[in-house]
Coordinates of N, CA, C and O in Angstrom, one line a residue:
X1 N 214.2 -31.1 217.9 CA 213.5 -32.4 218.2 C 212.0 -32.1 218.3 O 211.5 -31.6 219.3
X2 N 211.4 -32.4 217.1 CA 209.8 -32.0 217.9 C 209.0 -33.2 216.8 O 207.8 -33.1 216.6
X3 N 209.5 -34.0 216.3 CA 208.8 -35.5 216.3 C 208.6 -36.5 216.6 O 209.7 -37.1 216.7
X4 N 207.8 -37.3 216.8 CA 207.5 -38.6 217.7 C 206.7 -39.2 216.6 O 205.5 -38.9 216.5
X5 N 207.6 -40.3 215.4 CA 207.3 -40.8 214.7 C 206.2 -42.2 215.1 O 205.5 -42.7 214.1
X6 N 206.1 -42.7 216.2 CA 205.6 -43.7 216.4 C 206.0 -44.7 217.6 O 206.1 -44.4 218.8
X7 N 206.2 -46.0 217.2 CA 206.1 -47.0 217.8 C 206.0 -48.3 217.0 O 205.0 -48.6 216.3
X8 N 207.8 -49.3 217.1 CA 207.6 -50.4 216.4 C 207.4 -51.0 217.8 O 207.4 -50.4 218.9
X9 N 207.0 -52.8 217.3 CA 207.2 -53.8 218.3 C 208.1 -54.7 217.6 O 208.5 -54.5 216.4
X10 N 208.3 -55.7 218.2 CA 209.1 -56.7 217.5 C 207.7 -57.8 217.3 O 206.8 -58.0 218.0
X11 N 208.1 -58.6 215.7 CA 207.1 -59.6 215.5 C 206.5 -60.5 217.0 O 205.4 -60.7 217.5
X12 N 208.2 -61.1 217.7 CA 208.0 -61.6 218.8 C 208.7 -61.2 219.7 O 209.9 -61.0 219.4
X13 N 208.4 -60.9 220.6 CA 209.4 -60.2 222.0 C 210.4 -61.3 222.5 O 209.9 -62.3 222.9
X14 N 211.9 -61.2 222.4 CA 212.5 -62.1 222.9 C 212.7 -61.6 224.5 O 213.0 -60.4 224.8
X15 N 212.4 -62.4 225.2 CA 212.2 -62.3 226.8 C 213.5 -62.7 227.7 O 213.8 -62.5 228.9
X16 N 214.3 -63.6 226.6 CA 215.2 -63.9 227.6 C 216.6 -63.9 227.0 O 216.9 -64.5 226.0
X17 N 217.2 -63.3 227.6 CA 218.6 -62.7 227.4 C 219.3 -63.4 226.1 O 219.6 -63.0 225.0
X18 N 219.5 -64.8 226.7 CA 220.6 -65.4 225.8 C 220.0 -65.8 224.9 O 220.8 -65.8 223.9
X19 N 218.7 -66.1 224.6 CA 217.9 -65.9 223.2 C 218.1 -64.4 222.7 O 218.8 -64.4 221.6
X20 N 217.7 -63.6 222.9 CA 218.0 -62.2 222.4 C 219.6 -61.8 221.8 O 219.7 -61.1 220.7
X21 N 220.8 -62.4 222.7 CA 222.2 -62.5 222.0 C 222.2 -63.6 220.9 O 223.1 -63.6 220.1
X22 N 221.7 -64.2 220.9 CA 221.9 -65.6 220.0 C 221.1 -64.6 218.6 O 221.5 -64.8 217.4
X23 N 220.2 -63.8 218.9 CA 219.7 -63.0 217.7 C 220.8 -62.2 217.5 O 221.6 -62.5 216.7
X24 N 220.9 -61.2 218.0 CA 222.2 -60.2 217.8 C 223.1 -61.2 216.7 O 223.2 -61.1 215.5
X25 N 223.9 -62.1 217.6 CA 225.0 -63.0 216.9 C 224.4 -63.7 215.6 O 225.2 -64.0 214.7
X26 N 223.4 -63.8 215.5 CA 222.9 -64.3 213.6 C 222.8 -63.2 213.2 O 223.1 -63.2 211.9
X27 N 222.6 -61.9 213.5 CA 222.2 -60.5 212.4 C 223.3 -60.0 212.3 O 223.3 -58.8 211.9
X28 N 224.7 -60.7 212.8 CA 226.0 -59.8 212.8 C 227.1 -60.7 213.2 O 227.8 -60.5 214.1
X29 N 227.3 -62.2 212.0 CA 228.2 -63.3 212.7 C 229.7 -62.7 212.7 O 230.7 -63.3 213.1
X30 N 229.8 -61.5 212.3 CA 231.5 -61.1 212.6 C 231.5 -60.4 214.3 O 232.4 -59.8 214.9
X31 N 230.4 -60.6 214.8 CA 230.4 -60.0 216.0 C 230.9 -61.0 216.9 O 231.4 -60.6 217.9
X32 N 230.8 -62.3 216.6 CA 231.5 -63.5 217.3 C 233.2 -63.4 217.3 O 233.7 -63.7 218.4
X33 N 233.7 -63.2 216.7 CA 235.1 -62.5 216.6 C 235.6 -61.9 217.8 O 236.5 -62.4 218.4
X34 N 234.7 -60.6 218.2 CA 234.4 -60.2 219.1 C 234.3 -60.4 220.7 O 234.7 -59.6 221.6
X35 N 233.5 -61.8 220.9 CA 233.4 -62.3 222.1 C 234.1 -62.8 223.0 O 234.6 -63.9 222.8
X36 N 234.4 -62.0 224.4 CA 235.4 -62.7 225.0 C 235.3 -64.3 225.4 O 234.2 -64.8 225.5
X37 N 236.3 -64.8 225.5 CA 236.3 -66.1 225.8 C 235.9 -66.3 227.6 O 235.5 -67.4 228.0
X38 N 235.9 -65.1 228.6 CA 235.1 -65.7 229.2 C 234.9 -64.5 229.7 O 235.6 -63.5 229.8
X39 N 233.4 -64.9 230.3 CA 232.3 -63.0 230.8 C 233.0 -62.6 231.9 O 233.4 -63.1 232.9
X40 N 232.9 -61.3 231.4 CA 233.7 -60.6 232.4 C 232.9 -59.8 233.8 O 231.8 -59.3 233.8
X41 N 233.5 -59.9 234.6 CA 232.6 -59.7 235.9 C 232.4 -58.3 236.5 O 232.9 -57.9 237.6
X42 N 231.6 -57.7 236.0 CA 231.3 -56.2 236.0 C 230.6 -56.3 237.5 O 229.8 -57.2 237.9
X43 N 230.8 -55.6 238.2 CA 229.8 -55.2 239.5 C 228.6 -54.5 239.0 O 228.7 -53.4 238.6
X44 N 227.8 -55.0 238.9 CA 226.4 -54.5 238.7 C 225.9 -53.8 239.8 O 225.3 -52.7 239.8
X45 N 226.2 -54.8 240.9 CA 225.3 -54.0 242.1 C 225.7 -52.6 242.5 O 225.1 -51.8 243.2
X46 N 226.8 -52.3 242.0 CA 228.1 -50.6 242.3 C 227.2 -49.8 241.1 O 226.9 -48.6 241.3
X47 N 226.9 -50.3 240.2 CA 226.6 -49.4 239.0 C 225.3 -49.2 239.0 O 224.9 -48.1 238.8
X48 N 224.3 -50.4 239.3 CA 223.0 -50.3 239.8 C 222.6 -48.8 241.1 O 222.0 -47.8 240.9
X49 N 223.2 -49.3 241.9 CA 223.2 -48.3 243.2 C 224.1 -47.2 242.6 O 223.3 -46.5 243.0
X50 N 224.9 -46.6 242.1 CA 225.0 -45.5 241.6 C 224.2 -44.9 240.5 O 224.1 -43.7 240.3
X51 N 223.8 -45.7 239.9 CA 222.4 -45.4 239.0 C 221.0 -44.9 239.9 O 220.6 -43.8 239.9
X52 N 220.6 -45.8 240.5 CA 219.2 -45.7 241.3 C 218.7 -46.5 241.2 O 217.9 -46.8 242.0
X53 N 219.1 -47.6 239.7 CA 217.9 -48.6 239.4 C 218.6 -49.4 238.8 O 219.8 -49.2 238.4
X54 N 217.7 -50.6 238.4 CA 218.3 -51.5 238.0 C 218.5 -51.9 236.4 O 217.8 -51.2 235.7
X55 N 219.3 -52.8 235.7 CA 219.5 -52.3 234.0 C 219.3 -53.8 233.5 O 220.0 -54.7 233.9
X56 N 218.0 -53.9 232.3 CA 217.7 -54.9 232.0 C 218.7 -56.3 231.6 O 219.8 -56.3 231.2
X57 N 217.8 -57.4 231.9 CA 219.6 -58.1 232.0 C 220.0 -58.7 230.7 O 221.1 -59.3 230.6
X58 N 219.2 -58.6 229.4 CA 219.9 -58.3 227.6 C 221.1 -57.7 227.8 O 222.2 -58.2 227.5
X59 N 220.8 -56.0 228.4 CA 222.2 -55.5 228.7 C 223.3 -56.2 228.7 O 224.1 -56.6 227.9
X60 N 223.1 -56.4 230.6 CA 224.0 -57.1 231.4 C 224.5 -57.7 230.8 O 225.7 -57.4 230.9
X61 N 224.1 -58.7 230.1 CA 224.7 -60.4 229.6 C 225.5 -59.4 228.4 O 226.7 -59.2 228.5
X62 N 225.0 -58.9 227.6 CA 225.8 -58.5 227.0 C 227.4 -57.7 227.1 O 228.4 -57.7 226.4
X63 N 226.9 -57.2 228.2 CA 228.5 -56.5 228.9 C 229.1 -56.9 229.1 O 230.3 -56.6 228.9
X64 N 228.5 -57.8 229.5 CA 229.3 -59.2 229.9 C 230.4 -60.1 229.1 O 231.5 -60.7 229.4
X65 N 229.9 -60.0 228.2 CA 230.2 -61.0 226.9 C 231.2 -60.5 225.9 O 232.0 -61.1 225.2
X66 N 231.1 -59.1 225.9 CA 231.4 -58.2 224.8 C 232.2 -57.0 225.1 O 231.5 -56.1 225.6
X67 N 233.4 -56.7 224.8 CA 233.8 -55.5 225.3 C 233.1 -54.5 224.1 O 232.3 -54.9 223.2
X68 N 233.7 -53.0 224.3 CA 232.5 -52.0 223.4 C 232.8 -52.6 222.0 O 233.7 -53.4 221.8
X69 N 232.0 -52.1 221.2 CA 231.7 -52.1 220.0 C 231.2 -51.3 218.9 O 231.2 -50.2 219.3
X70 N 230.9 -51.4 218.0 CA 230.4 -50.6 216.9 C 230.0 -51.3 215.7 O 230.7 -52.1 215.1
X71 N 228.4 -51.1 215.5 CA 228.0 -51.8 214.2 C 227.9 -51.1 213.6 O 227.5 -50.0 213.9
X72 N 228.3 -51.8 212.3 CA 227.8 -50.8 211.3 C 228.7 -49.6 210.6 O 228.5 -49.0 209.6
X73 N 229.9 -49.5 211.4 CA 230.4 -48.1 211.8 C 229.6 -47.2 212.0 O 229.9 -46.2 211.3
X74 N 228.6 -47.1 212.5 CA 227.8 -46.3 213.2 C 227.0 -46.5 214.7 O 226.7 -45.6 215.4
X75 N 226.8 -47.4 214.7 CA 226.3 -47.4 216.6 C 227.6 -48.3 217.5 O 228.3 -49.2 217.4
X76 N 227.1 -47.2 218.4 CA 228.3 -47.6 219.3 C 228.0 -47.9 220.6 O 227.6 -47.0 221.4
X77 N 228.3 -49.2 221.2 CA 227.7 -49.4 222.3 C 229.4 -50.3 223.5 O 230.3 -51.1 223.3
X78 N 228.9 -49.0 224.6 CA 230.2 -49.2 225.1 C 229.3 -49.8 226.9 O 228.4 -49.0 227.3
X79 N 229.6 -50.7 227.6 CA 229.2 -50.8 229.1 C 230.2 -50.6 230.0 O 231.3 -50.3 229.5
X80 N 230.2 -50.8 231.0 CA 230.7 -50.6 232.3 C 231.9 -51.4 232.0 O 231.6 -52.3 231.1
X81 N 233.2 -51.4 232.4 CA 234.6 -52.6 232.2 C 234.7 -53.1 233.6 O 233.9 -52.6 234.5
X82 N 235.2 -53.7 233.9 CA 235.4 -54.0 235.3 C 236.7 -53.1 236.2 O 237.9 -53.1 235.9
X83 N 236.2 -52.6 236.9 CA 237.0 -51.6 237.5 C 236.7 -50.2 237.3 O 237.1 -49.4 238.2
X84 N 236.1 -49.8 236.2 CA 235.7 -48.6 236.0 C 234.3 -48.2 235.7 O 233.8 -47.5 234.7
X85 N 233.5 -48.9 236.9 CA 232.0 -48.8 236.9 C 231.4 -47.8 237.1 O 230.4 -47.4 236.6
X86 N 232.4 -46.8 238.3 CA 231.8 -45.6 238.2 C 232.1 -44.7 237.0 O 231.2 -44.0 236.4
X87 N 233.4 -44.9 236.7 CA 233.5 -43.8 235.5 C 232.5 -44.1 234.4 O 232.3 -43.0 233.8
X88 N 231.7 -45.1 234.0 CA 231.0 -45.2 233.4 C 229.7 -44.6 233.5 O 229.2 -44.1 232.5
X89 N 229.1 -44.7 234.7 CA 228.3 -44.3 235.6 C 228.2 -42.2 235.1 O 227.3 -41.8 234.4
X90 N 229.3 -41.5 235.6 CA 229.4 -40.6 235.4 C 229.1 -40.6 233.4 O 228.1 -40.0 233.0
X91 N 229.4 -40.9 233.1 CA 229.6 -40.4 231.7 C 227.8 -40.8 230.9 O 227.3 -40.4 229.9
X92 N 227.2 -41.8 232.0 CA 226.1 -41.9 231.5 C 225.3 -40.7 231.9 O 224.3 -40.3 231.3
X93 N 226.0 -39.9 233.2 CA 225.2 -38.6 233.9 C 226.0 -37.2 232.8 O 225.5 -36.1 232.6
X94 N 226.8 -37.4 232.5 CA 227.0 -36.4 231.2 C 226.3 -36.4 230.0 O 225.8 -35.4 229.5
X95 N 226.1 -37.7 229.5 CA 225.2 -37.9 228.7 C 223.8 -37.3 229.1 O 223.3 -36.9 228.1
X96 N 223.2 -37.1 230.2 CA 222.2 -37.3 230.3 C 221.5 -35.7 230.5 O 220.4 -35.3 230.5
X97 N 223.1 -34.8 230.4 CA 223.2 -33.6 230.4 C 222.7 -33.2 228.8 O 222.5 -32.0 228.7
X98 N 222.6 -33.9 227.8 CA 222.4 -34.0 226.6 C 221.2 -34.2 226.6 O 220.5 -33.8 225.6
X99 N 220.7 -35.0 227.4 CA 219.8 -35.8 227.1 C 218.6 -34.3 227.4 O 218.0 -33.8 226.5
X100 N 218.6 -34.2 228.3 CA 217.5 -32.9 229.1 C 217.9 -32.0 228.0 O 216.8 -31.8 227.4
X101 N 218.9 -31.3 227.4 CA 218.8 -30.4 226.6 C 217.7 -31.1 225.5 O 216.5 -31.0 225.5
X102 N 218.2 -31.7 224.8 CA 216.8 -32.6 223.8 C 215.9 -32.5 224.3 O 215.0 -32.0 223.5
X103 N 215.3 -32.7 225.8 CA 214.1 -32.9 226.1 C 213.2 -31.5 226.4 O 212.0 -31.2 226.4
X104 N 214.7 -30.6 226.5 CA 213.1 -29.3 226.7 C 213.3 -28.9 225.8 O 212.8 -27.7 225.8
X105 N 214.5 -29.2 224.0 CA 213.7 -28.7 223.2 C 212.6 -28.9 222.3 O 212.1 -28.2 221.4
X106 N 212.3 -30.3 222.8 CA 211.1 -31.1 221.7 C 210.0 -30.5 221.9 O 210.0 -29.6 222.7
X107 N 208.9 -30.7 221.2 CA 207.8 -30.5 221.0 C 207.3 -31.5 220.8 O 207.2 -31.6 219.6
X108 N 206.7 -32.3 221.3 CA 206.4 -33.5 221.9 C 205.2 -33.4 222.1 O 204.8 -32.5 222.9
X109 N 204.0 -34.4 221.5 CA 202.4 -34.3 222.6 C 202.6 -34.2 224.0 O 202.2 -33.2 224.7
X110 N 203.6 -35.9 224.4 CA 203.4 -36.2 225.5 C 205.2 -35.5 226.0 O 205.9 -36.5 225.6
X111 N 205.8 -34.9 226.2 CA 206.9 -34.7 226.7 C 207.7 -35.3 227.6 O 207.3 -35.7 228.7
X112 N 209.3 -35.7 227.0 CA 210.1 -36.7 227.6 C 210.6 -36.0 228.1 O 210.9 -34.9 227.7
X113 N 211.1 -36.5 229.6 CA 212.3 -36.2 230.3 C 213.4 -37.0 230.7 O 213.3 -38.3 230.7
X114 N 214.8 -36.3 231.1 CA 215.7 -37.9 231.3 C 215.3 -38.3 232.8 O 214.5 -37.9 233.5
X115 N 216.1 -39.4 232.8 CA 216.1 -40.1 234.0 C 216.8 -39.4 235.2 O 217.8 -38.8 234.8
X116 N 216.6 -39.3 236.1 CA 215.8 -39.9 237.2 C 214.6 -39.8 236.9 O 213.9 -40.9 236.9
X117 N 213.8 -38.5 236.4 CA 212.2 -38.7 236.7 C 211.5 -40.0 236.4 O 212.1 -40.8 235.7
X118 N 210.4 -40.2 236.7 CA 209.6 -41.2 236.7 C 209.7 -41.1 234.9 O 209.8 -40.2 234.1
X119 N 209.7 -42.3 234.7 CA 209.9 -42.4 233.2 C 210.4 -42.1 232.3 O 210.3 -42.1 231.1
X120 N 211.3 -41.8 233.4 CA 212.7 -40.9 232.4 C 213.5 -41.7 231.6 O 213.4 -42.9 231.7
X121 N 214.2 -41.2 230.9 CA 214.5 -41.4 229.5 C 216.9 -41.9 230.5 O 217.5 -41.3 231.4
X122 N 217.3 -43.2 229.6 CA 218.5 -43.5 230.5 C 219.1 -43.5 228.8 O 218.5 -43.7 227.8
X123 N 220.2 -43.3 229.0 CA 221.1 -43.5 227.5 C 221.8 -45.3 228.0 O 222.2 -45.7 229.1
X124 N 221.7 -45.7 227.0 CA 221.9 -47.5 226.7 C 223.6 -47.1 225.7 O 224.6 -47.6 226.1
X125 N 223.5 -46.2 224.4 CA 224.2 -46.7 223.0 C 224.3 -45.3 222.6 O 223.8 -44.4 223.3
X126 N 224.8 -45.1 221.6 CA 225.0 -43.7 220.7 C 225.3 -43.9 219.4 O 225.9 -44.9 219.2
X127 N 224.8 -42.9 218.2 CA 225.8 -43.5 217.3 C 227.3 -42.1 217.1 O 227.8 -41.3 217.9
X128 N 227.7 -42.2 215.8 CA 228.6 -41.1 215.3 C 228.2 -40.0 214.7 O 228.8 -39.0 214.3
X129 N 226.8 -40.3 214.6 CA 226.4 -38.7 214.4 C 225.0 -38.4 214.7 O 223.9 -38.0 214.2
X130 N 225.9 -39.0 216.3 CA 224.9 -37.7 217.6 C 223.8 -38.5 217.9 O 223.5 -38.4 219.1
X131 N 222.9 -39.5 217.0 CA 221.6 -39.8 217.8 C 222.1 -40.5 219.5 O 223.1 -40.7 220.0
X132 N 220.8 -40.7 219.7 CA 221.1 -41.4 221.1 C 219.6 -42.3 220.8 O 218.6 -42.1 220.1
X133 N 220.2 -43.4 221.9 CA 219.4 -44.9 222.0 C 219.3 -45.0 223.5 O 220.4 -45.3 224.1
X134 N 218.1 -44.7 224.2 CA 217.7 -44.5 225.7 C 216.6 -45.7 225.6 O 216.0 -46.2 224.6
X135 N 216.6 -46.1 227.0 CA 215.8 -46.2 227.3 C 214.3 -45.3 228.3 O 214.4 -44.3 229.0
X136 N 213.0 -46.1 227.9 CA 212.7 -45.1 228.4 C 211.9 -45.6 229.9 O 210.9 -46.2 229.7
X137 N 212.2 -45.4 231.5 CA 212.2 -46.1 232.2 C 211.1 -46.7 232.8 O 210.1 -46.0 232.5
X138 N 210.7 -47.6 233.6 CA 209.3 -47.7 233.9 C 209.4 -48.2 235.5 O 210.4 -48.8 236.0
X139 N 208.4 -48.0 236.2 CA 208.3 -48.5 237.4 C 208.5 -50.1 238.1 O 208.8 -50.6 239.2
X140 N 207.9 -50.7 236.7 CA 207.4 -51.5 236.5 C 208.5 -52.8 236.9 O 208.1 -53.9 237.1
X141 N 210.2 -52.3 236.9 CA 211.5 -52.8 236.4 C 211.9 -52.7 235.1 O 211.3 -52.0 234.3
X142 N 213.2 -53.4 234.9 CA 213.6 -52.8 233.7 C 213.7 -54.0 232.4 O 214.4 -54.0 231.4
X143 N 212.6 -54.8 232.8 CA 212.3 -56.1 231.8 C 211.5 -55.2 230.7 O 211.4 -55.5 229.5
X144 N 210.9 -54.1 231.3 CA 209.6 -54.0 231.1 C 209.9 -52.0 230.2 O 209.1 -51.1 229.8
X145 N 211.3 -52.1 230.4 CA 211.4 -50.7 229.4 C 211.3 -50.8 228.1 O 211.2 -51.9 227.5
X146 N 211.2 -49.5 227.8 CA 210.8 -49.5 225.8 C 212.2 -48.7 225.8 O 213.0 -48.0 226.6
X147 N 212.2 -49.2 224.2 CA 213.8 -48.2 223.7 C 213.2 -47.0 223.0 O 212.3 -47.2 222.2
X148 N 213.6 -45.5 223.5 CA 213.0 -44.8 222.2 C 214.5 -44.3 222.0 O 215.3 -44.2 222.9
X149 N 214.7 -43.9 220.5 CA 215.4 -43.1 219.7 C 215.5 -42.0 219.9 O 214.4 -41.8 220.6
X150 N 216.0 -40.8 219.7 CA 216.4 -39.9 219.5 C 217.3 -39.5 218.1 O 218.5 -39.6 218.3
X151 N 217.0 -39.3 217.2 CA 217.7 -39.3 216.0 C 218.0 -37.7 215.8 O 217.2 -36.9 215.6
X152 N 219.6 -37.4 215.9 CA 219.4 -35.8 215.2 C 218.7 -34.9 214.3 O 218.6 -33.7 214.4
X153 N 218.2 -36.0 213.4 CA 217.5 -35.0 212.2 C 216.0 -34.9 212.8 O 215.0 -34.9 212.1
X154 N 215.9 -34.7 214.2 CA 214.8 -34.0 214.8 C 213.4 -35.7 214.7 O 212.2 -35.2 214.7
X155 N 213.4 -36.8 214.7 CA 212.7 -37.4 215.0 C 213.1 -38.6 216.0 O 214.2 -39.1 215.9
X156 N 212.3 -39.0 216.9 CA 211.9 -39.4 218.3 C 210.9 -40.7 217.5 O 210.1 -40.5 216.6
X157 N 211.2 -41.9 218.3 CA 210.0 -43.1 218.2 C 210.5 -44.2 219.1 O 211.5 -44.1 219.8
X158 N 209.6 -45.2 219.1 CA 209.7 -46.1 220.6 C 210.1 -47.8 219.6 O 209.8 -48.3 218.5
X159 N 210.6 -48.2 220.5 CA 210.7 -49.8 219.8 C 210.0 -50.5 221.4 O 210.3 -50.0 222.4
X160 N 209.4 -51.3 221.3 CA 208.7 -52.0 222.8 C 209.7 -53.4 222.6 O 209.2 -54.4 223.1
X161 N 210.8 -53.8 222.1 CA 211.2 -54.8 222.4 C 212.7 -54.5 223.5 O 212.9 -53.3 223.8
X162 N 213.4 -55.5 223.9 CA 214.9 -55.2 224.7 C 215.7 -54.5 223.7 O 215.4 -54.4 222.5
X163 N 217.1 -54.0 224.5 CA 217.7 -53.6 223.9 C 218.8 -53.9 222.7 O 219.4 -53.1 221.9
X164 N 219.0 -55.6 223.2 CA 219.6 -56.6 222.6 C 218.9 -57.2 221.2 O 219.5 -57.6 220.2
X165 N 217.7 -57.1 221.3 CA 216.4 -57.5 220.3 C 216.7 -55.8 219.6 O 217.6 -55.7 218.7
X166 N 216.3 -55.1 219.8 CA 216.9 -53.8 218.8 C 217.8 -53.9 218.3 O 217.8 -53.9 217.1
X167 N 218.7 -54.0 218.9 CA 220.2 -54.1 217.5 C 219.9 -55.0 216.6 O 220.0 -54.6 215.4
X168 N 219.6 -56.0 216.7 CA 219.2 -57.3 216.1 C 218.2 -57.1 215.0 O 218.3 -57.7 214.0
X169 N 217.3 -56.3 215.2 CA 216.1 -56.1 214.8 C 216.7 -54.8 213.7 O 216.4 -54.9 212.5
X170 N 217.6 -53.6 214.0 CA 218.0 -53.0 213.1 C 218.5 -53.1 212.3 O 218.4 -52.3 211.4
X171 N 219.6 -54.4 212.3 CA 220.9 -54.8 211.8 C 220.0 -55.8 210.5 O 220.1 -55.7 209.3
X172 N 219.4 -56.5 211.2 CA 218.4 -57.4 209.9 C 217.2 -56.6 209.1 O 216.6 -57.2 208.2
X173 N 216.9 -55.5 209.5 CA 215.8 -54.6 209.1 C 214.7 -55.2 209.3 O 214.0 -55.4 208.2
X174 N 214.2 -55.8 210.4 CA 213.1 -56.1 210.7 C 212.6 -54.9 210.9 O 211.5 -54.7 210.4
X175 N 213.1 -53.9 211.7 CA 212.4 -52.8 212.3 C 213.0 -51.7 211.5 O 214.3 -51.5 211.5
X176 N 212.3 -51.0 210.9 CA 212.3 -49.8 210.0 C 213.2 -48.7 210.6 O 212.6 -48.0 211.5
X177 N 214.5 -48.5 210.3 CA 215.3 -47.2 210.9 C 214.8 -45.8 210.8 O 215.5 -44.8 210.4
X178 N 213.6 -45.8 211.4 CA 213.0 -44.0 211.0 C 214.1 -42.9 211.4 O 214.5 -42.7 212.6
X179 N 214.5 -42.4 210.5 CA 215.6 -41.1 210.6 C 216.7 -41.7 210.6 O 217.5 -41.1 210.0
X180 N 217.4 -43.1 211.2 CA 218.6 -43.9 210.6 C 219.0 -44.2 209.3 O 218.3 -44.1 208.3
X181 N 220.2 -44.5 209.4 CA 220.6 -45.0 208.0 C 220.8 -46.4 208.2 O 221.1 -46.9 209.4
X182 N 220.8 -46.8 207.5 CA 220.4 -48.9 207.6 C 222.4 -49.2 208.3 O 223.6 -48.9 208.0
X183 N 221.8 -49.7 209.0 CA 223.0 -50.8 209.6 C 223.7 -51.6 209.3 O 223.3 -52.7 209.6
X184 N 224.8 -51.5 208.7 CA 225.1 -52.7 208.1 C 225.6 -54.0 209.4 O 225.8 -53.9 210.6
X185 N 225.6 -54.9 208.8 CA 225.7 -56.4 209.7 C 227.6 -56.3 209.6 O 228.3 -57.2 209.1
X186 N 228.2 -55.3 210.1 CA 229.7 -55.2 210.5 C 229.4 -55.0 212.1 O 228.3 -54.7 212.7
X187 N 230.7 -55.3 212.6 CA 230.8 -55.5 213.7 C 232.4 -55.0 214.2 O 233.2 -55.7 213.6
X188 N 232.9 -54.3 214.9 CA 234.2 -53.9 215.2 C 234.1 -53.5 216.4 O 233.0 -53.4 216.9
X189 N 235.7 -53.3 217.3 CA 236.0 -52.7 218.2 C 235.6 -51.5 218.2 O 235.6 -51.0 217.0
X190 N 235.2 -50.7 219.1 CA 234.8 -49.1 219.7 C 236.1 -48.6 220.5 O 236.1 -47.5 221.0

């Protein structure tokens, strides 16, 4: 890993959750298929406090809404179930054992680290061959994180929109897949 291709934005930042799913759901209508009939009630505050911090609420609603998934047959995004918040918790801290390996071997201007540190980098998604989709964290809250990539084939870049507005944004090619392969607008169980 030793490139840091950049930095997309989204034309417009969707700010608010259920606008941002309502995007997802037009760049992927077989994802409605999908949706439970009614949101499922994840303990946030168990997974938050075993985290340290809090997880933007595009996520949430989406966890909410959605058991795991997979677009594309290639990204795969799985959240907390109800009842097994910590196991999820842990597997985000395995991941994250991945994550620090990547991070000291980049070569990076500015050098990433995972989370906890200040700014550290939290895994959100994955695909099937290997990249990772982090966030990268900020003090600031977590309205206010950027997504960066991590792509196997050794390049790193930032998207400044949510994480729900990313999928969306990939799946429709608004935002250019640097080191991805284009997304197709499929949608399946994980």
């Amino acid at each position: 890993m030793d490139d840091l291709a950049g930095t997309q934005a989204p034309l417009r930042q969707l700010t608010d959750p259920s606008e941002a799913l309502a995007a997802l759901e037009r760049a992927v209508p077989d994802l409605a298929r999908l949706r439970l009939p009614e949101p499922r009630s994840i303990d946030w505050r168990l997974v938050e406090a075993d985290l340290g911090v809090g997880l933007p609420a595009d996520f949430r609603l989406l966890c909410e809404r959605y058991p795991s998934f997979v677009l594309g047959d290639f990204l795969g995004l799985g959240g907390p179930e109800p009842g097994g918040e910590r196991r999820w918790v842990e597997g985000l801290r395995e991941t994250l054992e991945t994550v620090d390996e990547w991070c000291a071997e980049a070569d990076l201007d500015v050098p990433l680290h995972p989370y906890p540190a200040p700014g550290g980098l939290l895994p959100w998604a994955g695909s099937h061959q290997g990249d990772l989709f982090l966030w990268t964290t900020d003090p600031a809250g977590p309205e206010e994180w950027t997504i960066t990539v991590a792509s196997r084939s050794s390049v790193w870049w930032h998207y400044t929109g949510g994480a729900v507005q990313f999928l969306a944004d990939l799946v429709t090619g608004a935002v250019e897949p640097w080191a991805l392969p284009k997304v197709r607008s499929q949608a399946g169980r994980w």
